[in-house]
Coordinates of C-alpha atoms in Angstrom, one line a residue:
X1 CA 0.0 0.0 0.0
X2 CA 1.8 3.1 -1.2
X3 CA -1.1 5.4 -1.7
X4 CA -1.7 7.5 1.5
X5 CA -5.4 7.4 1.0
X6 CA -5.4 3.6 1.0
X7 CA -3.2 3.6 4.1
X8 CA -5.6 5.9 5.9
X9 CA -8.6 3.9 4.8
X10 CA -6.9 0.7 6.1
X11 CA -6.1 2.4 9.4
X12 CA -9.7 3.6 10.0
X13 CA -11.2 0.2 9.0
X14 CA -8.8 -1.9 11.1
X15 CA -7.9 0.4 14.1
X16 CA -10.7 -1.0 16.3
X17 CA -9.8 -4.7 15.6
X18 CA -6.0 -4.8 15.4
X19 CA -3.5 -4.5 18.1
X20 CA -1.3 -1.4 18.2
X21 CA 1.9 -3.2 17.2
X22 CA 0.2 -4.9 14.2
X23 CA -1.1 -1.5 13.0
X24 CA 2.3 0.1 13.3
X25 CA 4.0 -2.8 11.6
X26 CA 1.6 -2.7 8.6
X27 CA 1.6 1.1 8.4
X28 CA 5.2 2.1 9.3
X29 CA 5.0 5.8 8.6
X30 CA 5.5 7.9 11.8
X31 CA 2.1 9.6 11.3
X32 CA 0.3 6.3 11.8
X33 CA 2.3 5.6 15.0
X34 CA 1.1 9.0 16.3
X35 CA -2.4 8.3 15.2
X36 CA -2.4 5.0 17.0
X37 CA -1.2 6.7 20.2
X38 CA -3.9 9.2 19.8
X39 CA -6.6 6.5 19.5
X40 CA -5.2 4.8 22.6
X41 CA -5.5 8.2 24.4
X42 CA -9.2 8.5 23.5
X43 CA -10.1 5.2 25.1
X44 CA -8.1 5.8 28.3
X45 CA -9.6 6.8 31.6
X46 CA -9.3 10.5 32.6
X47 CA -6.4 9.6 35.0
X48 CA -4.6 7.5 32.4
X49 CA -5.1 10.4 29.9
X50 CA -3.6 12.9 32.4
X51 CA -0.6 10.7 32.9
X52 CA -0.1 10.3 29.2
X53 CA -0.4 14.0 28.6
X54 CA 2.0 14.8 31.4
X55 CA 4.6 12.3 30.0
X56 CA 4.1 13.8 26.5
X57 CA 4.6 17.3 27.8
X58 CA 7.7 16.2 29.6
X59 CA 9.1 14.7 26.4
X60 CA 8.4 17.8 24.4
X61 CA 9.9 20.0 27.1
X62 CA 13.0 17.9 27.2
X63 CA 13.3 18.0 23.4
X64 CA 12.9 21.8 23.5
X65 CA 15.6 22.1 26.2
X66 CA 18.0 19.9 24.1
X67 CA 17.3 22.0 21.0
X68 CA 17.9 25.2 22.9
X69 CA 21.2 23.9 24.4
X70 CA 22.3 22.8 20.9
X71 CA 21.6 26.2 19.5
X72 CA 23.5 27.9 22.3
X73 CA 26.4 25.6 21.7
X74 CA 26.4 26.4 18.0
X75 CA 26.3 30.1 18.6
X76 CA 29.1 29.8 21.1
X77 CA 31.1 27.8 18.6
X78 CA 30.6 30.4 15.9
X79 CA 31.6 33.2 18.3
X80 CA 34.7 31.3 19.3
X81 CA 35.6 30.8 15.6
X82 CA 35.2 34.5 14.8
X83 CA 37.3 35.4 17.9
X84 CA 40.0 33.0 16.7
X85 CA 40.0 34.7 13.3
X86 CA 40.4 38.1 14.8
X87 CA 43.2 37.0 17.1
X88 CA 45.1 35.3 14.2
X89 CA 44.7 38.5 12.1
X90 CA 46.1 40.6 14.9
X91 CA 49.0 38.2 15.5
X92 CA 49.8 38.4 11.8
X93 CA 49.8 42.2 11.9
X94 CA 52.2 42.1 14.9
X95 CA 54.4 39.3 13.3
X96 CA 53.7 37.0 16.2
X97 CA 53.4 33.2 16.1
X98 CA 50.1 31.5 17.2
X99 CA 50.7 29.8 20.5
X100 CA 50.7 26.0 20.6
X101 CA 47.6 25.9 22.9
X102 CA 45.6 28.3 20.7
X103 CA 42.9 25.8 19.7
X104 CA 42.1 25.0 23.3
X105 CA 41.6 28.7 24.4
X106 CA 38.1 29.5 25.7
X107 CA 36.1 32.3 24.3
X108 CA 37.0 34.4 27.3
X109 CA 40.7 33.7 26.9
X110 CA 40.5 34.6 23.2
X111 CA 38.8 37.9 24.1
X112 CA 41.5 38.7 26.6
X113 CA 44.2 37.8 24.1
X114 CA 42.5 40.0 21.4
X115 CA 42.5 43.0 23.8
X116 CA 46.1 42.5 24.6
X117 CA 47.0 42.3 20.9
X118 CA 45.0 45.4 20.1
X119 CA 46.8 47.3 22.9
X120 CA 50.2 46.2 21.4
X121 CA 49.0 47.4 18.0
X122 CA 48.1 50.8 19.5
X123 CA 51.4 51.1 21.3
X124 CA 53.3 50.4 18.1
X125 CA 51.1 52.9 16.3
X126 CA 49.7 50.3 13.9
X127 CA 46.1 50.2 14.9

């Protein structure tokens, strides 16, 4: 069954008589897994439904936290890369070699190094 309309028709015809695992195995698309979960929710008691919804909210909250942490990490990585580029440029202007531990410097250490290099440029009358 490749036609989505046929899949949905099958789902609605068989959902009441087949077990969840059987439905999911015959209709492997994620949308049918979610639809099966939703049907299970409809037949639950109010207390079961509350537990299900709480667990679902917890899962969604955790996913949001993970995505936000990933975005912060990416932004921090980009800022660190930009700072490395500025420091390397300043070192080049001053004719300095990049220190051996350069790649392990934190963003804060890079900012401090950048300030120091800018001060050296001003003292030499270059910047």
